[in-house]
Coordinates of C-alpha atoms in Angstrom, one line a residue:
M1 CA 209.6 113.4 51.1
K2 CA 208.0 110.5 52.8
R3 CA 205.9 110.5 56.0
F4 CA 205.6 107.4 58.1
Y5 CA 203.2 106.5 60.8
T6 CA 204.6 105.6 64.2
I7 CA 203.2 104.3 67.5
M8 CA 204.5 105.3 70.9
L9 CA 204.0 102.6 73.5
A10 CA 204.3 103.4 77.2
A11 CA 204.3 100.8 80.0
A12 CA 202.1 101.6 82.9
A13 CA 203.7 101.4 86.4
L14 CA 202.4 98.6 88.6
L15 CA 201.6 99.8 92.1
P16 CA 201.6 97.4 95.2
L17 CA 198.2 96.8 96.7
S18 CA 197.0 95.3 100.0
C19 CA 195.3 91.9 99.6
S20 CA 191.7 92.7 100.6
K21 CA 188.6 90.9 99.3
G22 CA 187.4 94.1 97.6
L23 CA 190.6 94.7 95.8
L24 CA 190.8 91.1 94.6
E25 CA 187.4 91.5 93.0
L26 CA 188.5 94.6 91.0
E27 CA 189.9 94.4 87.4
N28 CA 193.6 95.1 87.1
P29 CA 193.6 98.8 86.0
N30 CA 196.8 98.1 84.1
S31 CA 195.5 95.3 82.0
L32 CA 194.3 96.1 78.5
S33 CA 190.7 95.2 77.5
S34 CA 188.2 96.6 75.0
S35 CA 186.8 98.8 77.8
T36 CA 190.2 100.3 78.8
A37 CA 192.4 100.2 75.7
Y38 CA 190.1 102.4 73.6
S39 CA 189.0 105.1 76.0
Y40 CA 190.7 108.1 74.5
E41 CA 190.9 109.6 71.0
T42 CA 194.7 109.0 71.0
D43 CA 194.0 105.3 71.5
L44 CA 192.0 105.2 68.3
D45 CA 194.7 107.2 66.4
A46 CA 197.3 104.7 67.6
S47 CA 195.1 101.8 66.5
L48 CA 194.7 103.5 63.1
V49 CA 198.5 103.7 62.8
G50 CA 198.4 99.9 63.2
V51 CA 196.2 99.7 60.2
Y52 CA 198.7 101.7 58.1
H53 CA 201.6 99.6 59.5
A54 CA 199.9 96.5 57.9
F55 CA 200.9 98.0 54.5
N56 CA 204.4 96.8 55.3
G57 CA 203.3 93.1 55.3
G58 CA 204.4 90.6 52.7
F59 CA 201.4 91.1 50.4
F60 CA 201.8 94.8 50.0
N61 CA 205.5 95.0 49.8
C62 CA 205.9 92.2 47.4
G63 CA 203.0 89.8 46.8
M64 CA 200.4 92.3 45.4
S65 CA 202.4 92.8 42.1
I66 CA 202.9 89.1 41.8
I67 CA 199.2 88.2 42.3
F68 CA 197.6 90.9 40.1
S69 CA 200.3 91.3 37.4
E70 CA 202.5 88.2 37.2
Q71 CA 199.5 85.9 37.1
S72 CA 198.2 87.8 34.2
D73 CA 199.4 87.8 30.6
E74 CA 202.2 90.2 31.7
G75 CA 204.1 87.7 33.8
F76 CA 206.3 84.7 33.3
S77 CA 208.7 82.8 35.5
Y78 CA 212.2 81.4 34.9
S79 CA 212.5 80.6 38.6
P80 CA 214.2 77.3 39.8
N81 CA 211.4 77.3 42.5
M82 CA 208.7 75.2 40.9
G83 CA 206.2 76.6 43.4
I84 CA 206.6 80.0 41.8
V85 CA 206.5 78.6 38.3
D86 CA 203.3 76.7 39.0
F87 CA 201.6 79.7 40.7
V88 CA 202.4 82.1 37.9
G89 CA 201.4 79.5 35.3
F90 CA 197.9 78.7 36.7
K91 CA 199.0 75.4 38.2
Y92 CA 198.0 75.0 41.8
P93 CA 199.2 71.7 43.3
N94 CA 199.0 73.1 46.8
Y95 CA 196.2 75.6 47.5
N96 CA 198.0 76.4 50.8
D97 CA 201.2 77.5 49.1
G98 CA 202.7 80.6 50.6
W99 CA 202.0 82.6 47.4
N100 CA 198.3 82.0 47.9
M101 CA 198.1 82.2 51.6
T102 CA 200.1 85.5 52.0
Q103 CA 197.4 87.8 50.5
W104 CA 194.6 86.0 52.4
K105 CA 196.4 86.4 55.7
C106 CA 197.6 89.9 55.2
L107 CA 194.4 91.3 53.9
Y108 CA 192.3 89.8 56.7
N109 CA 194.9 90.9 59.2
Q110 CA 194.5 94.5 58.1
I111 CA 190.7 94.1 58.0
A112 CA 190.7 93.0 61.6
R113 CA 192.6 96.1 62.6
C114 CA 190.1 98.2 60.6
N115 CA 187.3 96.5 62.5
Q116 CA 188.8 97.4 65.8
V117 CA 189.1 101.1 64.9
I118 CA 185.5 101.2 63.6
T119 CA 184.0 99.2 66.5
Y120 CA 185.8 100.9 69.4
A121 CA 185.4 104.4 68.1
D122 CA 182.1 104.5 70.0
N123 CA 184.0 104.0 73.3
V124 CA 185.6 107.4 73.1
Q125 CA 183.4 110.0 74.7
E126 CA 185.6 113.1 74.2
W127 CA 187.0 114.3 70.8
N128 CA 189.3 117.3 70.7
K129 CA 192.4 116.8 68.5
F130 CA 190.8 114.4 66.0
K131 CA 187.4 113.9 64.4
K132 CA 185.8 110.6 65.0
D133 CA 184.3 110.4 61.5
E134 CA 187.7 111.0 59.9
I135 CA 189.4 108.2 61.9
V136 CA 186.5 105.8 61.1
A137 CA 186.5 106.9 57.5
Q138 CA 190.2 106.1 57.0
A139 CA 189.6 102.6 58.5
K140 CA 186.5 102.1 56.3
A141 CA 188.4 103.2 53.1
I142 CA 191.2 100.8 53.7
R143 CA 188.8 98.0 54.7
A144 CA 186.9 98.6 51.5
W145 CA 190.1 98.3 49.4
D146 CA 191.1 95.1 51.2
Y147 CA 187.7 93.6 50.5
Y148 CA 187.8 94.8 46.9
M149 CA 191.1 92.9 46.4
L150 CA 189.8 89.8 48.2
T151 CA 186.7 89.9 46.0
M152 CA 188.6 90.3 42.8
L153 CA 190.9 87.4 43.8
Y154 CA 188.5 84.9 45.4
N155 CA 185.0 85.7 44.2
H156 CA 183.1 84.9 47.4
P157 CA 185.4 85.3 50.5
P158 CA 183.7 85.8 53.9
Y159 CA 182.8 89.3 54.8
V160 CA 183.6 90.1 58.5
D161 CA 182.9 93.6 59.8
Y162 CA 183.1 92.7 63.5
I163 CA 185.8 91.8 65.9
A164 CA 185.9 88.0 65.3
P165 CA 186.2 85.7 68.2
A166 CA 188.6 82.7 68.1
G167 CA 187.1 79.9 66.1
D168 CA 184.8 82.2 64.1
Q169 CA 183.5 80.5 61.0
P170 CA 182.0 83.3 58.9
A171 CA 179.9 82.5 55.9
E172 CA 181.1 83.0 52.3
T173 CA 179.6 86.1 50.8
P174 CA 178.3 86.4 47.2
Y175 CA 180.3 88.6 44.8
E176 CA 177.5 91.1 44.3
T177 CA 177.0 91.5 48.1
L178 CA 180.7 92.0 48.6
C179 CA 180.7 94.8 45.9
E180 CA 177.8 96.4 47.8
K181 CA 179.7 96.3 51.1
V182 CA 182.8 97.8 49.4
I183 CA 180.6 100.6 48.0
E184 CA 179.0 101.2 51.4
D185 CA 182.3 101.7 53.1
A186 CA 183.8 103.7 50.3
K187 CA 180.9 106.1 50.2
Y188 CA 181.2 106.7 53.9
A189 CA 184.9 107.4 53.4
Y190 CA 184.2 109.8 50.5
E191 CA 181.7 111.8 52.5
N192 CA 183.9 112.0 55.6
L193 CA 187.6 112.1 54.5
P194 CA 189.4 115.3 53.6
S195 CA 190.7 116.1 50.1
D196 CA 194.2 116.2 51.4
Y197 CA 196.3 116.4 54.6
Q198 CA 197.8 119.9 54.2
S199 CA 196.4 120.9 57.6
G200 CA 195.0 119.2 60.6
P201 CA 196.3 116.6 63.0
W202 CA 197.9 114.5 60.2
K203 CA 199.4 117.4 58.4
G204 CA 202.0 116.4 55.8
Q205 CA 201.2 112.7 56.0
Y206 CA 200.2 110.6 52.9
R207 CA 197.0 108.9 54.1
V208 CA 193.9 107.8 52.2
T209 CA 191.7 110.7 51.1
K210 CA 188.2 111.1 49.7
W211 CA 189.8 110.8 46.2
F212 CA 191.1 107.4 47.1
A213 CA 187.5 106.4 48.1
A214 CA 186.1 107.9 44.9
T215 CA 188.6 106.0 42.7
L216 CA 187.7 102.8 44.6
L217 CA 184.0 103.5 43.9
G218 CA 184.8 103.7 40.2
K219 CA 186.8 100.5 40.3
V220 CA 184.2 98.4 42.2
N221 CA 181.3 99.6 40.1
M222 CA 183.2 99.0 36.9
N223 CA 183.9 95.4 37.9
N224 CA 180.3 94.9 38.9
N225 CA 179.0 95.9 35.4
N226 CA 177.7 99.3 36.6
Y227 CA 179.6 101.3 34.1
A228 CA 177.4 104.5 34.3
E229 CA 178.0 104.7 38.1
A230 CA 181.7 104.0 37.6
A231 CA 182.0 106.7 35.0
K232 CA 180.4 109.2 37.4
W233 CA 183.0 108.5 40.1
F234 CA 186.0 108.5 37.7
K235 CA 184.8 111.8 36.2
E236 CA 184.6 113.3 39.7
V237 CA 188.2 112.3 40.4
I238 CA 189.4 113.6 37.0
D239 CA 187.6 116.9 37.2
N240 CA 187.9 117.7 40.9
G241 CA 190.4 115.3 42.5
K242 CA 193.6 116.2 44.4
S243 CA 196.8 114.3 44.6
V244 CA 197.9 112.7 47.8
G245 CA 200.2 115.7 48.2
G246 CA 197.3 118.2 47.9
E247 CA 197.8 119.4 44.3
K248 CA 195.1 119.4 41.6
L249 CA 195.4 116.0 39.9
A250 CA 197.3 116.2 36.6
L251 CA 199.5 113.9 34.4
V252 CA 203.2 114.6 35.3
D253 CA 205.4 115.5 32.4
D254 CA 207.8 112.6 32.8
Y255 CA 206.4 109.1 32.9
L256 CA 209.4 107.9 34.9
W257 CA 208.2 110.0 37.8
N258 CA 205.4 107.5 38.3
T259 CA 208.0 104.7 38.9
D260 CA 211.0 106.3 40.6
D261 CA 211.8 107.2 44.2
S262 CA 212.6 110.9 43.6
H263 CA 209.2 112.0 42.5
E264 CA 206.9 110.1 44.8
N265 CA 203.5 111.4 46.0
N266 CA 203.5 113.7 42.9
Q267 CA 200.7 115.5 41.2
E268 CA 199.4 112.3 39.5
A269 CA 199.2 110.1 42.6
V270 CA 196.0 109.5 44.4
F271 CA 197.5 107.1 46.9
E272 CA 200.9 105.4 47.3
I273 CA 202.2 102.8 49.8
Q274 CA 205.2 104.5 51.4
F275 CA 208.5 102.6 51.4
A276 CA 212.0 103.7 52.5
K277 CA 215.5 102.3 52.7
G278 CA 217.5 101.5 55.8
T279 CA 214.6 101.7 58.3
A280 CA 215.1 98.3 59.9
N281 CA 216.6 94.8 59.4
A282 CA 213.6 92.6 59.6
G283 CA 215.3 89.6 58.0
Y284 CA 214.7 87.8 54.8
F285 CA 211.2 86.3 55.1
A286 CA 209.9 88.8 57.6
A287 CA 210.4 91.6 55.2
Y288 CA 209.4 90.2 51.9
G289 CA 207.2 87.1 52.3
W290 CA 205.4 85.3 55.0
G291 CA 206.3 87.4 58.1
W292 CA 203.9 90.1 59.3
N293 CA 206.6 92.8 59.6
D294 CA 204.1 94.9 61.6
G295 CA 205.7 96.0 64.8
A296 CA 206.0 99.5 66.1
T297 CA 209.1 100.0 63.9
P298 CA 208.4 97.9 60.8
D299 CA 210.8 97.4 57.9
H300 CA 209.7 100.0 55.3
R301 CA 211.8 98.4 52.4
N302 CA 210.1 97.4 49.1
W303 CA 210.8 93.8 48.2
R304 CA 209.0 93.4 45.0
W305 CA 212.0 94.4 43.0
K306 CA 214.1 91.5 44.5
L307 CA 211.9 88.9 42.9
M308 CA 211.4 90.7 39.6
C309 CA 215.0 91.9 38.7
P310 CA 217.7 89.7 37.2
S311 CA 220.4 87.9 39.2
P312 CA 222.7 88.0 41.1
V313 CA 221.4 91.1 42.9
G314 CA 217.8 90.3 42.1
W315 CA 216.5 86.8 42.1
G316 CA 214.8 86.9 38.7
D317 CA 211.9 84.7 39.9
F318 CA 209.3 86.8 38.1
A319 CA 209.8 88.1 34.6
G320 CA 207.8 89.9 31.9
E321 CA 206.2 88.1 29.0
S322 CA 208.1 88.6 25.7
W323 CA 205.1 89.9 23.8
L324 CA 205.1 93.1 25.9
V325 CA 208.2 94.4 24.1
H326 CA 206.8 93.8 20.6
A327 CA 203.5 95.4 21.5
F328 CA 205.3 98.5 22.7
K329 CA 207.1 98.7 19.4
N330 CA 204.0 99.0 17.1
E331 CA 204.5 102.7 16.7
K332 CA 207.0 105.5 17.4
T333 CA 206.7 109.0 18.8
V334 CA 205.7 112.0 16.8
R335 CA 206.7 114.7 19.4
N336 CA 209.5 115.1 21.9
T337 CA 208.9 114.1 25.5
A338 CA 210.8 114.4 28.7
R339 CA 212.7 111.2 27.9
T340 CA 212.5 110.7 24.1
T341 CA 212.7 112.5 20.8
V342 CA 210.6 112.2 17.7
G343 CA 211.0 108.8 16.0
Q344 CA 211.9 106.8 19.1
F345 CA 209.9 104.1 20.7
D346 CA 207.5 105.0 23.5
Q347 CA 209.3 106.2 26.7
R348 CA 207.1 103.8 28.8
L349 CA 208.9 100.8 27.3
E350 CA 212.3 101.9 28.8
C351 CA 210.6 102.8 32.1
S352 CA 208.8 99.5 32.4
L353 CA 210.9 96.7 30.9
F354 CA 214.5 95.5 30.8
Y355 CA 215.3 93.6 27.6
L356 CA 218.1 92.7 25.2
D357 CA 217.9 95.7 22.9
I358 CA 217.2 98.4 25.4
W359 CA 220.6 100.3 24.7
E360 CA 220.0 100.2 21.0
D361 CA 216.4 101.5 21.4
Y362 CA 217.4 104.2 24.0
P363 CA 221.0 105.4 23.5
G364 CA 222.5 106.5 26.7
H365 CA 220.3 104.2 28.7
M366 CA 221.6 103.5 32.2
Q367 CA 220.8 100.2 33.9
W368 CA 222.2 99.5 37.4
Q369 CA 222.0 95.7 36.9
W370 CA 224.2 95.6 33.9
D371 CA 227.9 96.1 33.0
K372 CA 227.7 96.5 29.3
D373 CA 228.1 100.3 28.8
Y374 CA 227.7 101.5 32.4
D375 CA 229.3 100.3 35.6
A376 CA 227.6 101.3 38.8
K377 CA 230.8 101.0 40.8
G378 CA 232.9 103.0 38.4
K379 CA 235.4 100.2 37.8
A380 CA 235.3 98.3 34.5
G381 CA 234.2 94.8 34.8
E382 CA 233.5 94.8 38.5
V383 CA 229.7 94.4 38.2
E384 CA 228.7 91.1 36.7
V385 CA 225.0 90.3 36.5
V386 CA 224.4 87.6 33.9
S387 CA 226.4 86.7 30.9
W388 CA 225.4 88.8 27.8
G389 CA 225.4 85.5 25.9
D390 CA 222.7 84.1 28.1
W391 CA 220.3 86.7 27.0
T392 CA 218.0 86.2 24.1
E393 CA 215.2 88.1 22.5
E394 CA 212.7 86.4 24.8
R395 CA 214.3 87.3 28.1
V396 CA 212.3 90.2 29.6
F397 CA 212.4 91.6 33.2
T398 CA 210.7 94.5 34.8
N399 CA 212.2 98.0 35.3
K400 CA 209.1 99.5 36.9
Y401 CA 209.7 100.3 40.6
S402 CA 213.2 98.9 40.5
N403 CA 215.1 102.1 40.6
W404 CA 216.9 101.0 37.4
Y405 CA 218.0 104.5 36.5
G406 CA 220.0 105.3 39.6
G407 CA 223.0 103.1 39.2
D408 CA 222.7 102.5 43.0
Y409 CA 224.3 99.1 43.1
N410 CA 225.2 99.4 46.8
V411 CA 221.5 100.0 47.7
K412 CA 220.5 96.9 45.8
I413 CA 223.3 94.6 47.1
A414 CA 222.1 95.5 50.6
D415 CA 218.5 94.7 49.7
N416 CA 217.6 98.3 50.4
E417 CA 215.0 99.5 47.9
P418 CA 212.9 102.5 48.8
T419 CA 210.5 103.1 45.9
N420 CA 206.9 103.7 46.7
F421 CA 204.1 101.6 45.2
R422 CA 201.6 103.7 43.3
V423 CA 198.2 102.3 44.2
F424 CA 195.9 104.7 42.2
R425 CA 197.1 107.4 39.8
L426 CA 195.5 109.6 37.1
G427 CA 197.0 107.8 34.0
E428 CA 195.3 104.6 35.0
I429 CA 192.0 106.4 36.0
L430 CA 191.8 108.1 32.6
L431 CA 191.9 104.6 30.9
D432 CA 189.3 103.2 33.3
Y433 CA 187.1 106.2 32.5
A434 CA 187.6 105.6 28.8
E435 CA 186.3 102.1 29.1
C436 CA 183.3 103.1 31.0
L437 CA 182.4 105.8 28.5
A438 CA 182.8 103.2 25.7
R439 CA 180.5 100.7 27.4
N440 CA 177.9 103.5 27.9
G441 CA 178.0 104.2 24.2
D442 CA 180.3 107.1 24.0
L443 CA 183.1 105.6 21.8
N444 CA 184.5 109.0 20.7
G445 CA 184.6 110.2 24.3
A446 CA 186.6 107.1 25.2
V447 CA 189.1 107.7 22.4
A448 CA 189.6 111.3 23.7
Q449 CA 190.6 110.0 27.1
I450 CA 193.0 107.4 25.7
D451 CA 194.5 110.2 23.6
R452 CA 195.2 112.2 26.8
V453 CA 197.4 109.4 28.1
R454 CA 199.1 108.8 24.7
E455 CA 200.0 112.5 24.4
R456 CA 202.2 112.3 27.4
A457 CA 204.1 109.4 25.8
G458 CA 204.7 111.5 22.6
L459 CA 202.3 109.4 20.5
A460 CA 199.9 110.6 17.9
K461 CA 196.2 110.7 18.5
L462 CA 194.5 107.4 17.6
A463 CA 192.9 109.0 14.6
D464 CA 196.3 110.1 13.2
R465 CA 198.3 107.1 14.2
E466 CA 200.9 105.7 11.8
P467 CA 201.8 102.1 12.7
V468 CA 205.3 100.6 12.8
T469 CA 205.5 97.0 11.7
S470 CA 205.6 94.8 14.7
V471 CA 205.0 91.1 13.9
W472 CA 206.1 88.4 16.3
T473 CA 205.9 84.7 16.3
N474 CA 205.5 83.3 19.8
P475 CA 208.0 80.4 20.0
L476 CA 205.8 78.8 22.8
T477 CA 202.5 78.9 20.9
G478 CA 203.6 79.0 17.3
K479 CA 201.1 81.8 16.7
T480 CA 202.1 84.8 14.7
I481 CA 200.8 88.1 16.0
D482 CA 200.6 91.5 14.3
F483 CA 200.3 94.1 17.0
N484 CA 198.6 96.5 14.6
K485 CA 196.3 94.5 12.3
D486 CA 195.2 92.0 15.0
Y487 CA 194.0 94.8 17.1
G488 CA 191.4 97.6 16.5
Y489 CA 193.8 100.5 15.6
A490 CA 192.8 100.6 11.9
A491 CA 189.1 100.7 12.7
I492 CA 189.5 103.6 15.1
K493 CA 191.6 105.5 12.5
S494 CA 188.9 105.0 9.9
G495 CA 186.3 106.6 12.2
S496 CA 184.0 103.6 12.0
F497 CA 184.7 101.3 15.0
S498 CA 182.8 99.1 17.5
L499 CA 183.1 98.6 21.2
A500 CA 185.1 95.4 20.5
D501 CA 187.6 97.4 18.5
L502 CA 187.9 99.9 21.3
I503 CA 188.5 97.2 23.9
S504 CA 191.1 95.5 21.7
V505 CA 193.0 98.8 21.5
L506 CA 192.5 99.4 25.2
D507 CA 194.0 96.0 25.9
L508 CA 197.4 97.3 24.5
E509 CA 197.1 100.9 25.7
D510 CA 196.4 99.7 29.2
M511 CA 199.4 97.5 29.2
K512 CA 201.7 100.2 28.0
E513 CA 200.5 102.7 30.7
T514 CA 200.1 100.4 33.7
C515 CA 202.0 97.1 33.2
F516 CA 203.1 95.6 36.6
E517 CA 200.9 98.0 38.5
S518 CA 198.7 95.3 39.9
E519 CA 195.4 95.5 38.1
R520 CA 195.9 93.5 34.9
N521 CA 194.3 90.2 35.7
V522 CA 191.2 92.0 36.9
N523 CA 191.0 93.8 33.6
L524 CA 191.5 90.6 31.6
R525 CA 188.6 89.0 33.4
R526 CA 186.3 92.0 32.8
W527 CA 187.3 92.0 29.1
G528 CA 186.2 88.4 28.7
V529 CA 189.3 86.2 29.0
G530 CA 187.2 83.6 30.8
D531 CA 185.2 82.9 27.6
M532 CA 187.5 80.6 25.8
S533 CA 185.4 80.8 22.6
S534 CA 185.8 84.6 22.4
D535 CA 188.1 86.5 20.1
F536 CA 189.5 88.3 23.1
Y537 CA 190.6 85.0 24.7
K538 CA 192.2 83.8 21.5
R539 CA 194.3 87.0 21.2
V540 CA 195.5 86.6 24.8
A541 CA 196.3 82.8 24.3
A542 CA 198.2 83.5 21.1
R543 CA 200.6 85.9 22.9
S544 CA 200.8 84.1 26.3
S545 CA 201.4 80.4 26.3
K546 CA 200.1 79.8 29.8
Y547 CA 196.6 81.0 28.6
E548 CA 196.8 78.5 25.7
K549 CA 198.1 75.5 27.7
Q550 CA 197.2 75.9 31.3
F551 CA 194.2 78.1 31.6
A552 CA 190.5 77.2 32.2
P553 CA 187.5 79.5 32.8
H554 CA 187.5 79.0 36.6
K555 CA 191.1 80.2 36.7
V556 CA 190.0 83.8 36.4
W557 CA 189.9 83.4 40.2
I558 CA 192.5 82.1 42.6
P559 CA 191.7 79.0 44.6
I560 CA 190.6 79.6 48.2
P561 CA 193.4 78.3 50.6
Q562 CA 192.5 74.7 51.4
S563 CA 193.1 75.2 55.1
E564 CA 190.5 78.0 55.2
E565 CA 187.9 75.8 53.4
A566 CA 188.7 72.8 55.6
N567 CA 188.3 74.7 58.9
N568 CA 185.2 76.6 57.9
P569 CA 182.1 74.6 56.9
N570 CA 180.5 77.8 55.7
L571 CA 183.1 78.4 53.0
N572 CA 183.1 76.5 49.7
Q573 CA 185.9 76.3 47.2
I574 CA 185.5 78.1 43.8
E575 CA 183.7 75.7 41.4
G576 CA 186.3 74.0 39.1
Y577 CA 189.0 73.7 41.8

């Protein structure tokens, strides 16, 4: 069940007044100002709802996946829209393109709302139903996450923690300082937020908790080269954390439950952005792209699927890189799982990608987009997506968060997709913790954490792993890749392996667990893709042609929108752009 946040707005009655000098000098008691709009605790709570409503904007309901996943080695575009093709392929002919501006606008919009809550909390003199620190902590947790994403995208965006006046020109902020600011907010949130919302004024709602803040503290420290501190926070979440629904965090039995709309806010979820179908008709761009979609009754539909699923119901603008399928097929299961039996390919492949041989690899597979063996309308031949003959081995689309399993063609044709976006979950956190352990010298401890994730997928422990031949020649680079020998699996199995071996294995293990979950390009930068002389870069470039042909070291960051730079003399473009 989903819980949404609503605002009730009441119009104050206007009373007639006699026109005396004294009355003319008084402020209109019905006008809203900082001194009158935030006088009561309910005002602050309503303002906090506005912070959560910003999650319905174009960046969160669509763009986040495109920025953090499609711009990585996971994403490719067949779109007829060259603006999309250029953006995914590291070409930026227009720094003000909507794909670049949306996240800048949406993130700063939500930050401004957080700043209002934090600043005006001091105006409230009496607190009864709510706790001031908990309201402020929610705003600080979300502000911290927004700045984390801005920092990971733009390196040195301005940090604004005040209510900015019109024409404000805040100075750019160094990367390290931004990380410190994120840590400061997230620590406050961790210390003041509840573990769950099973009681209290927000009972039953899925808001940010202390475990959201703790996960963010792990993330920001890991990406600021403080792996010991990051490991401490990840361990705290793993050992003591609760899910967004209040359960002890644990890996769910069926991996599909992390991608579908029937098991949302489950035992593995630390935080999810809540989506739903049929809540409003905000219109084409207002819902998915450049509109704010942030009124009192916003559209709660998820629009990421529309751009990432094949036509004609989806637009097919964003697709998966072909190498993903071949990497998944470098081993088979050794035990039964919720979705597979011994000897099949990893269940996460079916749950994540839509590709030519999916029915051969997973007999009985159901795909709402397709009319090969299953017809969502129940009438043979009525559902036509794209010609089977148009498909080749290299065409790959995403199944994750697309409700592919439901056969709900009518939901899709009405652009009515409800699946939540999983922001932080335990499977991802275990892999982050593994990397931190490895970088702190505990390689065997890192392997143990990776094995916990592999066990759910029905795979052998890394020390016992038996490879399946998976060799692929990339038609766009001409490079032949062996997804076993070219990575560190053999070294780990031998028991004598290095940090570089571990990271090369984690490169594939992370993709299999979290592809299209909006963290990949951050991981690639941390692993060293910006060093074009490194072995890591060469592996990435061999499998992803855009890294071979269009990448440069400064492109580990996205260009700051040109209009922002032009209007702010205190903000400089990223060097290289």
